[in-house]
mmCIF file of C-alpha atoms (C1' of nucleotides) and ligand atoms in Angstrom:
data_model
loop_
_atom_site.group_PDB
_atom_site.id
_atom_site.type_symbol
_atom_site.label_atom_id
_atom_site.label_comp_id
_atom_site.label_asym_id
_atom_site.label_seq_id
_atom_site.Cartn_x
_atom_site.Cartn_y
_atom_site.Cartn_z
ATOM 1 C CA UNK A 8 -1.732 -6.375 10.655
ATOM 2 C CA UNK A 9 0.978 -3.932 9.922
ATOM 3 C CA UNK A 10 2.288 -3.446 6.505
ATOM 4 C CA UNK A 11 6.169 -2.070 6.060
ATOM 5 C CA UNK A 12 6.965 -0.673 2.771
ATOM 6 C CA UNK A 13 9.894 -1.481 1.414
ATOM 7 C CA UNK A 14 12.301 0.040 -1.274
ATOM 8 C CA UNK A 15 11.606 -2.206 -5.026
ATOM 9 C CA UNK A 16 8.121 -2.506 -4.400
ATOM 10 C CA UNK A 17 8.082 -5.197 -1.955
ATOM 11 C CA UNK A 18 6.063 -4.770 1.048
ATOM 12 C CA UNK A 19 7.078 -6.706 4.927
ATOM 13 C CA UNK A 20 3.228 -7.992 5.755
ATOM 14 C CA UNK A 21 2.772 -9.151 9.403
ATOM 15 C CA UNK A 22 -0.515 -11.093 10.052
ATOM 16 C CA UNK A 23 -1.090 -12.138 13.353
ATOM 17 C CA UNK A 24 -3.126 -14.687 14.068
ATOM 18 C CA UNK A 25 -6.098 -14.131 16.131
ATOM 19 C CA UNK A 26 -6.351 -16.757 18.690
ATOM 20 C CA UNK A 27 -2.844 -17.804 19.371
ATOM 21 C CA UNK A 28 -0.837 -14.615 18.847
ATOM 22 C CA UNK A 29 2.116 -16.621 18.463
ATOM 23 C CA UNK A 30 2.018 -17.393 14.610
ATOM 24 C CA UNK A 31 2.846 -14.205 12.677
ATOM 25 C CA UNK A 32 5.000 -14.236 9.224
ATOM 26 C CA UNK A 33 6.581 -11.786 7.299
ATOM 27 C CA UNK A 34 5.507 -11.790 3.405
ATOM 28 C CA UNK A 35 6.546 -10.169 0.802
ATOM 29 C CA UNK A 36 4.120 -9.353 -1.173
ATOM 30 C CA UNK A 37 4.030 -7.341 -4.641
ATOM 31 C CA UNK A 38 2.697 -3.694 -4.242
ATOM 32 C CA UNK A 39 0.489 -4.255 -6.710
ATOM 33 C CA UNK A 40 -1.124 -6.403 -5.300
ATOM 34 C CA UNK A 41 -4.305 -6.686 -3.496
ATOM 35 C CA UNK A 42 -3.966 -7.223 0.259
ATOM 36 C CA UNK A 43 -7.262 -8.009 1.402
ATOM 37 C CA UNK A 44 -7.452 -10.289 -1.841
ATOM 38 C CA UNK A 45 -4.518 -11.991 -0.501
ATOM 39 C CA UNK A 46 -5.756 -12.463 2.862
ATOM 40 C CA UNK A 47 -9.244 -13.644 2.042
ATOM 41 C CA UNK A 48 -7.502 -16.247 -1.131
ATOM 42 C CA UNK A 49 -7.705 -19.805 0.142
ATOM 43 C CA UNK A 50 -4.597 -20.450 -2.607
ATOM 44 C CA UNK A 51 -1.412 -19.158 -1.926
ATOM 45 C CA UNK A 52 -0.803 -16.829 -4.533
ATOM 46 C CA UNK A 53 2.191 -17.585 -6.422
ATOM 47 C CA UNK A 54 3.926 -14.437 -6.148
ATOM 48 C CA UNK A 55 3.693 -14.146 -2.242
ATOM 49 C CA UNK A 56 6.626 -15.524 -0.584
ATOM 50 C CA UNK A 57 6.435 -17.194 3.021
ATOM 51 C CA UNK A 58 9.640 -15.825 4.580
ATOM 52 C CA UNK A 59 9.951 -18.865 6.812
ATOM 53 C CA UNK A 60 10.070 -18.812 10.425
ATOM 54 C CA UNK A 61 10.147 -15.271 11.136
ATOM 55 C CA UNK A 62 8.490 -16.255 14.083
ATOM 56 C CA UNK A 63 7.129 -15.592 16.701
ATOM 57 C CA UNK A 64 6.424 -11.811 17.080
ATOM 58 C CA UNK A 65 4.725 -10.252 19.458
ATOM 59 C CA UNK A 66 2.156 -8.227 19.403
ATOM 60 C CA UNK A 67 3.804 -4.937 20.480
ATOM 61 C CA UNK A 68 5.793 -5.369 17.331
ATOM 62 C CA UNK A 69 2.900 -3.930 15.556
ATOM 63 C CA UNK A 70 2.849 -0.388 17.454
ATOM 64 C CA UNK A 71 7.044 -0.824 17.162
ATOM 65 C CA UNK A 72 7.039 -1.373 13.328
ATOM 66 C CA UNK A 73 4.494 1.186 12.697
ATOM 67 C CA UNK A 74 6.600 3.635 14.504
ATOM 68 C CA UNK A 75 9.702 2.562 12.979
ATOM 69 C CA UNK A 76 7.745 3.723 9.672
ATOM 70 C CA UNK A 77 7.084 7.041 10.877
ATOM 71 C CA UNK A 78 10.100 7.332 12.008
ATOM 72 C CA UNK A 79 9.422 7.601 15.505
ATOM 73 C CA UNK A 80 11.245 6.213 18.214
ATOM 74 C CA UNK A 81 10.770 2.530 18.676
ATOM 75 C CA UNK A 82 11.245 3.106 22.519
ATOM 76 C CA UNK A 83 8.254 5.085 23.082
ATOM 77 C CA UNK A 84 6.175 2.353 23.298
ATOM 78 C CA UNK A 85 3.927 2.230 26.017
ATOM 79 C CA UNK A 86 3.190 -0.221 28.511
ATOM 80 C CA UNK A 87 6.152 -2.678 30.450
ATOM 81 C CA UNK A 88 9.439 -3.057 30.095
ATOM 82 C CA UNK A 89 10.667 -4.448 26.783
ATOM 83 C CA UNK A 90 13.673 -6.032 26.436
ATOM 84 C CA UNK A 91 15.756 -3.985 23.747
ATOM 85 C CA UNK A 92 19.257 -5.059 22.074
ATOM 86 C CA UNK A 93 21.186 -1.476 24.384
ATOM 87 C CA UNK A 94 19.512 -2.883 27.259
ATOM 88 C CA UNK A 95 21.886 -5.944 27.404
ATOM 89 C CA UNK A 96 25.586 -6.666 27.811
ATOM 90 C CA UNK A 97 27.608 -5.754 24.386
ATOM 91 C CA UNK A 98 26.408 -3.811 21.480
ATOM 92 C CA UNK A 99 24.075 -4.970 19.765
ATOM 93 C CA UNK A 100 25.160 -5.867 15.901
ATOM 94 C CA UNK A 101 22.372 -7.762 14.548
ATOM 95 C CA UNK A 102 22.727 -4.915 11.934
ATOM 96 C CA UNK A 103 25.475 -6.704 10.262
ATOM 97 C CA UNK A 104 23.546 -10.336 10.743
ATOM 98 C CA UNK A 105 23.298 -10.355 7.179
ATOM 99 C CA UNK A 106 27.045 -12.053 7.243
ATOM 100 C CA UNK A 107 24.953 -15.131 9.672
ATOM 101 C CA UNK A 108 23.236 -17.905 7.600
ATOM 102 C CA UNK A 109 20.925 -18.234 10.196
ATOM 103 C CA UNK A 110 19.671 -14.971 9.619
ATOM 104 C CA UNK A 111 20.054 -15.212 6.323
ATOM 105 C CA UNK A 112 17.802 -18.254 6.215
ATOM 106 C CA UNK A 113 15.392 -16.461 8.594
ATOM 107 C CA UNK A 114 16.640 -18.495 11.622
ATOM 108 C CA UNK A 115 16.665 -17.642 14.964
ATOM 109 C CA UNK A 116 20.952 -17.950 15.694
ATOM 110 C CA UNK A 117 21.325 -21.401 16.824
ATOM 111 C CA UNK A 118 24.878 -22.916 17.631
ATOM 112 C CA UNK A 119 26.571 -20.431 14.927
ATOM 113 C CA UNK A 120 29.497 -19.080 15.585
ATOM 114 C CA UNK A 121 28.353 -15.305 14.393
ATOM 115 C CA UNK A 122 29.807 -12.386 16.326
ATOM 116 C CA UNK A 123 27.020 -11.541 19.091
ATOM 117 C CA UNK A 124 24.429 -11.006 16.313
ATOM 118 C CA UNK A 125 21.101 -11.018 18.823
ATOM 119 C CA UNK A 126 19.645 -12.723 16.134
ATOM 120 C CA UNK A 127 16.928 -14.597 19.166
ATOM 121 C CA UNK A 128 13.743 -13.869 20.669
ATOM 122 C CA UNK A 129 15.199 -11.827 23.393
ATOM 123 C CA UNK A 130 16.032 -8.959 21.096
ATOM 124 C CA UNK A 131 12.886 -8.746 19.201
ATOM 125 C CA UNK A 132 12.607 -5.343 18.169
ATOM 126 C CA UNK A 133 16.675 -5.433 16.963
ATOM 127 C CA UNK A 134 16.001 -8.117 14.848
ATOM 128 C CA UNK A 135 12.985 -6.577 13.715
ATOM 129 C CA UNK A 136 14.372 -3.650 12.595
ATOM 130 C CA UNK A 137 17.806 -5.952 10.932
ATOM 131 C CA UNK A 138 14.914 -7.172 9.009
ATOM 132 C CA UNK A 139 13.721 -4.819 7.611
ATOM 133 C CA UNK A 140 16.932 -3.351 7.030
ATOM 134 C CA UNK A 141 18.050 -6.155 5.045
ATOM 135 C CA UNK A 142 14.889 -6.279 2.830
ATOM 136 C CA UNK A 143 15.518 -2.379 2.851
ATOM 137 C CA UNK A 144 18.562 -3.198 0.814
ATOM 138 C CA UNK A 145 17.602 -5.930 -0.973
ATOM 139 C CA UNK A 146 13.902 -7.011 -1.734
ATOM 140 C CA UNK A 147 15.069 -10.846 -2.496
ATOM 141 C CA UNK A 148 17.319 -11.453 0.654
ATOM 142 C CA UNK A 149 15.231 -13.651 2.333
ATOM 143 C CA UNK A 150 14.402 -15.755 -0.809
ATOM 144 C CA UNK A 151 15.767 -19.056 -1.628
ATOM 145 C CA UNK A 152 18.681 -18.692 -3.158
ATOM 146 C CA UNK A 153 18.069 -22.070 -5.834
ATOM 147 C CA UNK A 154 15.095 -21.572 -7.532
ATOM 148 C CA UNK A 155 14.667 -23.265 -11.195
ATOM 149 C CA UNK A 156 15.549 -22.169 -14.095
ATOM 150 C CA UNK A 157 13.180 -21.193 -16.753
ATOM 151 C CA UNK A 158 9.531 -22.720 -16.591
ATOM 152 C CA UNK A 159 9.741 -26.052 -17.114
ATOM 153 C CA UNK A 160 13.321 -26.329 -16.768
ATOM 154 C CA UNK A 161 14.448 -29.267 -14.803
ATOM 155 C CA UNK A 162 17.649 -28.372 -13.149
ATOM 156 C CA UNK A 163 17.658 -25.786 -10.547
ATOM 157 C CA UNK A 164 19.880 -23.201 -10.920
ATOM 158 C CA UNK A 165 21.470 -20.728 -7.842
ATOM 159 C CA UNK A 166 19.319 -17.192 -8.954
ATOM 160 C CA UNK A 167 22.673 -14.873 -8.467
ATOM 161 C CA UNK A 168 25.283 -16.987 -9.801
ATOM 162 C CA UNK A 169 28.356 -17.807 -8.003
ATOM 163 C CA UNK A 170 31.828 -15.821 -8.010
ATOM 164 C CA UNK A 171 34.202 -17.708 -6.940
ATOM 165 C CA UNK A 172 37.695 -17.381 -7.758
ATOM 166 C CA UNK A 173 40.044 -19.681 -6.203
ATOM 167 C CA UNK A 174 37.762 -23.253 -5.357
ATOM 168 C CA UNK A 175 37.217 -24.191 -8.972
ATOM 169 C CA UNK A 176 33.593 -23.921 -7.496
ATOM 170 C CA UNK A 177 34.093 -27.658 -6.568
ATOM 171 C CA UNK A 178 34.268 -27.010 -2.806
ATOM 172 C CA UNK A 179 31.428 -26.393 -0.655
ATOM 173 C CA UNK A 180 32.918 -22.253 -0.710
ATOM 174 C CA UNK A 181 31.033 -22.620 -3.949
ATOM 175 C CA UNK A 182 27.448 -21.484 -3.232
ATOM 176 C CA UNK A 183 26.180 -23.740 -6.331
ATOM 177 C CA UNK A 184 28.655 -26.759 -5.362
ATOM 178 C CA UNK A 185 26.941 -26.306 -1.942
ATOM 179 C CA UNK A 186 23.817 -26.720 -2.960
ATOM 180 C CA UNK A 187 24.441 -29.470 -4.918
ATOM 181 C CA UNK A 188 23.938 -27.979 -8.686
ATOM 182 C CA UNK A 189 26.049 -26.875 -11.711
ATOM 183 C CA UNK A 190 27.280 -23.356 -12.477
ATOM 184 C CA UNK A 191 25.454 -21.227 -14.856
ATOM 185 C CA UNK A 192 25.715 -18.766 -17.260
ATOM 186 C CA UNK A 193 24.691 -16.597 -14.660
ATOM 187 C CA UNK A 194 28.040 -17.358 -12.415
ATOM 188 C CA UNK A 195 30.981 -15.252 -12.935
ATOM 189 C CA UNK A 196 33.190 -18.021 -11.215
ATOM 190 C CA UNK A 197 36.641 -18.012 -12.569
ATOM 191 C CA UNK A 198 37.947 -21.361 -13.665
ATOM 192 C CA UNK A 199 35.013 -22.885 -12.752
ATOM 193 C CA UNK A 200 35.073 -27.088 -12.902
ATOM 194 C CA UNK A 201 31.694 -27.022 -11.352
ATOM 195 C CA UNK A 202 30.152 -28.008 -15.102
ATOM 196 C CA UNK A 203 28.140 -31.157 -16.086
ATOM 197 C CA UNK A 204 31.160 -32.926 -17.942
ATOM 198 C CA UNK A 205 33.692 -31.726 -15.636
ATOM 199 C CA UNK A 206 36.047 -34.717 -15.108
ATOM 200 C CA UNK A 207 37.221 -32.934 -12.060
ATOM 201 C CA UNK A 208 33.812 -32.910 -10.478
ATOM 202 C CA UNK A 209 33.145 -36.676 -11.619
ATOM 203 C CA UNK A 210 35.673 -37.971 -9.699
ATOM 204 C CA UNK A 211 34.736 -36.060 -7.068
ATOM 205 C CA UNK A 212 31.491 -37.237 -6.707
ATOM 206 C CA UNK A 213 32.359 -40.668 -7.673
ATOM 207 C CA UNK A 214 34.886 -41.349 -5.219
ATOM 208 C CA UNK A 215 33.810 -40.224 -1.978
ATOM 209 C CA UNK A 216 31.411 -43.429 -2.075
ATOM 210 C CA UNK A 217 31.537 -46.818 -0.436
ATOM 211 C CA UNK A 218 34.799 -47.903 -1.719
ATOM 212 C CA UNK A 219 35.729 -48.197 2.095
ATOM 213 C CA UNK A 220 32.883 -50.310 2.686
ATOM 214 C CA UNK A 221 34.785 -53.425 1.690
ATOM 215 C CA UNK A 222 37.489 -52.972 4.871
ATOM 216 C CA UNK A 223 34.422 -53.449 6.620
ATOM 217 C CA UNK A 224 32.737 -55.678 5.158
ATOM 218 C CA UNK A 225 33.057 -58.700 7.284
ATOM 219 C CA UNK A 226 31.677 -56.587 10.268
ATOM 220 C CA UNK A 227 28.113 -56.979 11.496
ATOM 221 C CA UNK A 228 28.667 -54.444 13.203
ATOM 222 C CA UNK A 229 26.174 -51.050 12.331
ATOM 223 C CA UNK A 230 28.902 -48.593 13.212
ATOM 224 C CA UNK A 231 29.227 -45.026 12.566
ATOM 225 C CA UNK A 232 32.645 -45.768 11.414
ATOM 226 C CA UNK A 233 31.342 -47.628 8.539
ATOM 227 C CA UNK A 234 29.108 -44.888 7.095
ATOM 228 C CA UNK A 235 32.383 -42.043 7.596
ATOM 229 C CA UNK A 236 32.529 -42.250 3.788
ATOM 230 C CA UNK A 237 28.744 -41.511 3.146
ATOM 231 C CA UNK A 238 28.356 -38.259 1.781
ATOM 232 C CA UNK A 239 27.344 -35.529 4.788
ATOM 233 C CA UNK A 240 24.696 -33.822 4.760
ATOM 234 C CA UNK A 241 24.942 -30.206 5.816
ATOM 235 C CA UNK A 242 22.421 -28.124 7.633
ATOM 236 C CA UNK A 243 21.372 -25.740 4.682
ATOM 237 C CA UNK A 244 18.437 -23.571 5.132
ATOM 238 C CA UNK A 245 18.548 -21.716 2.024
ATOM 239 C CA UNK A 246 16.989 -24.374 -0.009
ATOM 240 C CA UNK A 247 13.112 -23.941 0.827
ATOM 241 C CA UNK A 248 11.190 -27.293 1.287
ATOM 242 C CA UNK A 249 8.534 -28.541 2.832
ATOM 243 C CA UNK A 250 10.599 -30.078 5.208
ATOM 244 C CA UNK A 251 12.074 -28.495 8.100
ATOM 245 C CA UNK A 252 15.908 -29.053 9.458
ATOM 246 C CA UNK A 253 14.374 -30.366 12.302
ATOM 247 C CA UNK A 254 12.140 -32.993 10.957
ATOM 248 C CA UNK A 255 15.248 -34.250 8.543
ATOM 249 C CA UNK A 256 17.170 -34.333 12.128
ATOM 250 C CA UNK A 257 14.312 -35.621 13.831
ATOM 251 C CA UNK A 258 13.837 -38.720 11.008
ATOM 252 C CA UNK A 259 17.814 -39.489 11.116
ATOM 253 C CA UNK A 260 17.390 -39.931 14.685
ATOM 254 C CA UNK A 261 14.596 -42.405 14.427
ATOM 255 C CA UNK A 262 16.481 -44.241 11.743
ATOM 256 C CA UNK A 263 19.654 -44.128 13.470
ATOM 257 C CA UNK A 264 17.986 -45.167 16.867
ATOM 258 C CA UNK A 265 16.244 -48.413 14.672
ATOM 259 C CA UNK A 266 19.710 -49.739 13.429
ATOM 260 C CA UNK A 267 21.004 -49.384 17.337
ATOM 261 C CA UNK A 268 17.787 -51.346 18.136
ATOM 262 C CA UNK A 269 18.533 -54.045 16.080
ATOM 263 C CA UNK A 270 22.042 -54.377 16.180
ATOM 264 C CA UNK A 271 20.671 -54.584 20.246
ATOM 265 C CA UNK A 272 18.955 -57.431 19.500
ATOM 266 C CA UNK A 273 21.787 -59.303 17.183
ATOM 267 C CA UNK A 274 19.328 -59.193 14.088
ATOM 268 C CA UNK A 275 20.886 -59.957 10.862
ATOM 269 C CA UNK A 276 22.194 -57.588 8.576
ATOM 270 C CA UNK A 277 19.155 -57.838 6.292
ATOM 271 C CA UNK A 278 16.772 -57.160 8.981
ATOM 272 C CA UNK A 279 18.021 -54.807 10.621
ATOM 273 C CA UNK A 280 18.026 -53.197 6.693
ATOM 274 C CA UNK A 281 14.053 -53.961 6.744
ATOM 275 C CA UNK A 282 13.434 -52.685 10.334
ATOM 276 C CA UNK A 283 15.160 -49.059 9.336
ATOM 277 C CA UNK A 284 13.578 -49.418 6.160
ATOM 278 C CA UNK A 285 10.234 -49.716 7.843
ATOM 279 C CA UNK A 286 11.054 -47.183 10.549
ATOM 280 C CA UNK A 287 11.720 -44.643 7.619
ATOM 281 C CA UNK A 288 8.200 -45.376 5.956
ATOM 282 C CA UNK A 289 6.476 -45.204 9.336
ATOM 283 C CA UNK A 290 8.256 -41.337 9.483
ATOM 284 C CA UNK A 291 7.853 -40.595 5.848
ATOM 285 C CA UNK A 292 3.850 -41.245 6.426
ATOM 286 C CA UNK A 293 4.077 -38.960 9.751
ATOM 287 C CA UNK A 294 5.737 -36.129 7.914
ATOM 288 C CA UNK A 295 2.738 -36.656 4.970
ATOM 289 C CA UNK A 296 -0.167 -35.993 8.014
ATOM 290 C CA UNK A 297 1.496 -33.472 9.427
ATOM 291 C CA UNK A 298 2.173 -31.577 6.478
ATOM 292 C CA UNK A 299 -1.003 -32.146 5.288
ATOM 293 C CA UNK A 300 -2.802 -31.049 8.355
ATOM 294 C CA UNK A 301 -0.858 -28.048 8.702
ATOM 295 C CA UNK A 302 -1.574 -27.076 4.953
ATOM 296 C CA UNK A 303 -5.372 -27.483 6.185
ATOM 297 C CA UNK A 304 -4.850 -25.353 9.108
ATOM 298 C CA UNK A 305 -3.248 -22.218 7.478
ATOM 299 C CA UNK A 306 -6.389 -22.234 4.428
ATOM 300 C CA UNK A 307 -8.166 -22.097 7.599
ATOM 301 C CA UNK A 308 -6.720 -19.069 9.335
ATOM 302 C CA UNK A 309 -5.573 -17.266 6.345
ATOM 303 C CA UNK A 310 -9.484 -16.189 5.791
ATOM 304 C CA UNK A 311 -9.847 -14.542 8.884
ATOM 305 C "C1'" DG B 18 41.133 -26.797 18.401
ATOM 306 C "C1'" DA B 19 44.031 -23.257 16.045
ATOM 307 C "C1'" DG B 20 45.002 -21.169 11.893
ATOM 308 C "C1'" DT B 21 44.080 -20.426 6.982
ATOM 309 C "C1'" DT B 22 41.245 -19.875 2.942
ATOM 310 C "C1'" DT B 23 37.239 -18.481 0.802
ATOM 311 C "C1'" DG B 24 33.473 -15.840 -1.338
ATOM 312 C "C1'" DA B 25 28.876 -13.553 0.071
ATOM 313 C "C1'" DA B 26 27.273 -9.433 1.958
ATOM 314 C "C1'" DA B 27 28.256 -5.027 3.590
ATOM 315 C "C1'" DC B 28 30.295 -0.978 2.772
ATOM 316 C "C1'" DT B 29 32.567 3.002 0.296
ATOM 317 C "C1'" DC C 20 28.794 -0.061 -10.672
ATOM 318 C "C1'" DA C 21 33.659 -1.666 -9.046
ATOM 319 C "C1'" DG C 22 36.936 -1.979 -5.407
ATOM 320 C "C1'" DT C 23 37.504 -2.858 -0.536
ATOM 321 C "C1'" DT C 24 36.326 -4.556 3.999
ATOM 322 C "C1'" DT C 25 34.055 -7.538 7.087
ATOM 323 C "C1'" DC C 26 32.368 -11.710 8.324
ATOM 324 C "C1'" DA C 27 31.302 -16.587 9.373
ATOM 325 C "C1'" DA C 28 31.761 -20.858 7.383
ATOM 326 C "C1'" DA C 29 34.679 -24.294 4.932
ATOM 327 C "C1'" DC C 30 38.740 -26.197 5.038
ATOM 328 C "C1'" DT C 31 43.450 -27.702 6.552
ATOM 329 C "C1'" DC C 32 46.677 -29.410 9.721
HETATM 330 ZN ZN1 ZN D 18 31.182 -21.200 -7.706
HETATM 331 ZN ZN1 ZN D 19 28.249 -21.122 -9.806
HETATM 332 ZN ZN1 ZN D 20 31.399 -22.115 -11.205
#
DNA sequence: GAGTTTGAAACT
DNA sequence: CAGTTTCAAACTC
């Protein structure tokens, strides 16, 4: 286990698991706080942050990130080759990667369009070190970004605030529109219509609905076509949840493949409804073991 | 797809 | 801390 210390008190904790090697996550834990306390606590404590999927590391990043402490070389580290960032075609710039919402998110790059940012397993010790860079500059980079409001509130709120000048914070520029929640006092946004009686973000949200449906509405036919006017949903990281990108893409696909199996078979519009609807509780359950299991499994190996 | 607009994050 | 630059995504056509 190697311990970084950052700048505002935060500290970059990697734990490696002992049998696999290839689960390791970055916390951030409080420097007051009492590592082996942690690590023995079958609870998560409430200030220690999982900074999701950070992972995996290898085990040479140990030796590497205690030498990046001391200041010594990362490249000195014995043993075989390792692939560093210099060592490939281009410069490396994962440096900047804070501009990527990949990295942002603590995502490996994946289909982004971000400018060479060796934000992937093959440059391991360059993204270790943009890491720790960016929590270098600021403790709370890797934290979600909605979080809610005062205890007990209800409504979520975007921790920064917004500052957005020119959408009227009604486009998805806006990082509150984009997640889905109203400006606060907290945003500095200028002419901001992103407010709960906003009649400009009312008909907004009321429109884009299924008022197209009725063109269609003779159709039996399950087409994408007739769900272009469903709201999209956009791959956003930022929120934390218990749910993973994947599994929401994995479930759509289930659903999606479902309707194409009953519109196969000719069922009726109101099967095919219950089939998907069935489809989704059979995933919904899956999710709820998994989850569950896996919440067993790290109370497990977090006392080691 | 190319080109423009936008605001967060980086930088000074 | 404020002004500027850089960046990648959102948006437009
Ligand atoms: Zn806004
Ligand atoms: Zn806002
Ligand atoms: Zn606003």
């Amino acid at each position: 286990m190697v311990i970084c210390q950052l700048k505002g008190g935060a500290q970059m904790l990697c734990i490696e698991h002992s049998g696999t090697r290839e689960l390791k996550a970055l916390h951030l834990v409080p420097q007051h706080q009492d590592q082996n306390n942690y690590l023995q606590s079958d609870v998560p404590k409430p200030m220690t942050t999982l900074v999701g999927r950070f992972l995996p590391v290898p085990a040479k990043l140990n030796l590497i990130a205690q030498q990046l402490d001391s200041g010594a070389r990362p490249s000195a580290v014995p043993g075989p080759a390792f692939p560093t960032g210099s060592a490939l075609p281009g410069p490396p710039k994962i440096a900047l990667a804070g501009y990527c919402d990949c990295f942002a998110s603590g995502d490996f790059c994946n289909n982004c369009n971000c400018n060479n940012c060796c934000n992937n397993l093959r440059h391991e010790i360059e993204r270790f070190k943009a890491i720790k860079a960016c929590l270098d500059r600021n403790p709370e980079a890797f934290q979600p970004k909605i979080g809610k409001g005062k205890l007990g509130d209800v409504k979520p709120r975007h921790t920064k605030g917004c500052n957005c000048k020119r959408s009227g914070c009604l486009k998805n520029y806006c990082e509150c529109y984009e997640a889905k929640i109203m400006c606060s006092s907290i945003c500095k946004c200028i002419g901001c219509k992103n407010y709960e009686e906003s009649p400009e973000r009312k008909t907004l949200t009321n429109l884009p609905s299924y008022v197209e449906m009725a063109d269609l509405e003779g159709s039996h036919h399950l087409s994408p076509t007739k769900f272009s006017g469903l709201p999209r949903f956009r791959k956003d990281r930022r929120l934390s949840s218990c749910i993973s990108w994947e599994v929401v893409e994995a479930t759509c696909a289930c659903l999606l493949a479902q309707g194409e199996e009953a519109e196969k078979e000719h069922c009726s519009e109101c099967l095919a409804e219950q089939m998907i609807l069935e489809e989704f509780g059979r995933c919904l359950s899956q999710i709820l073991r998994i989850e569950f299991k896996s919440k067993g499994l790290k109370i497990e190996s977090s006392t080691m």
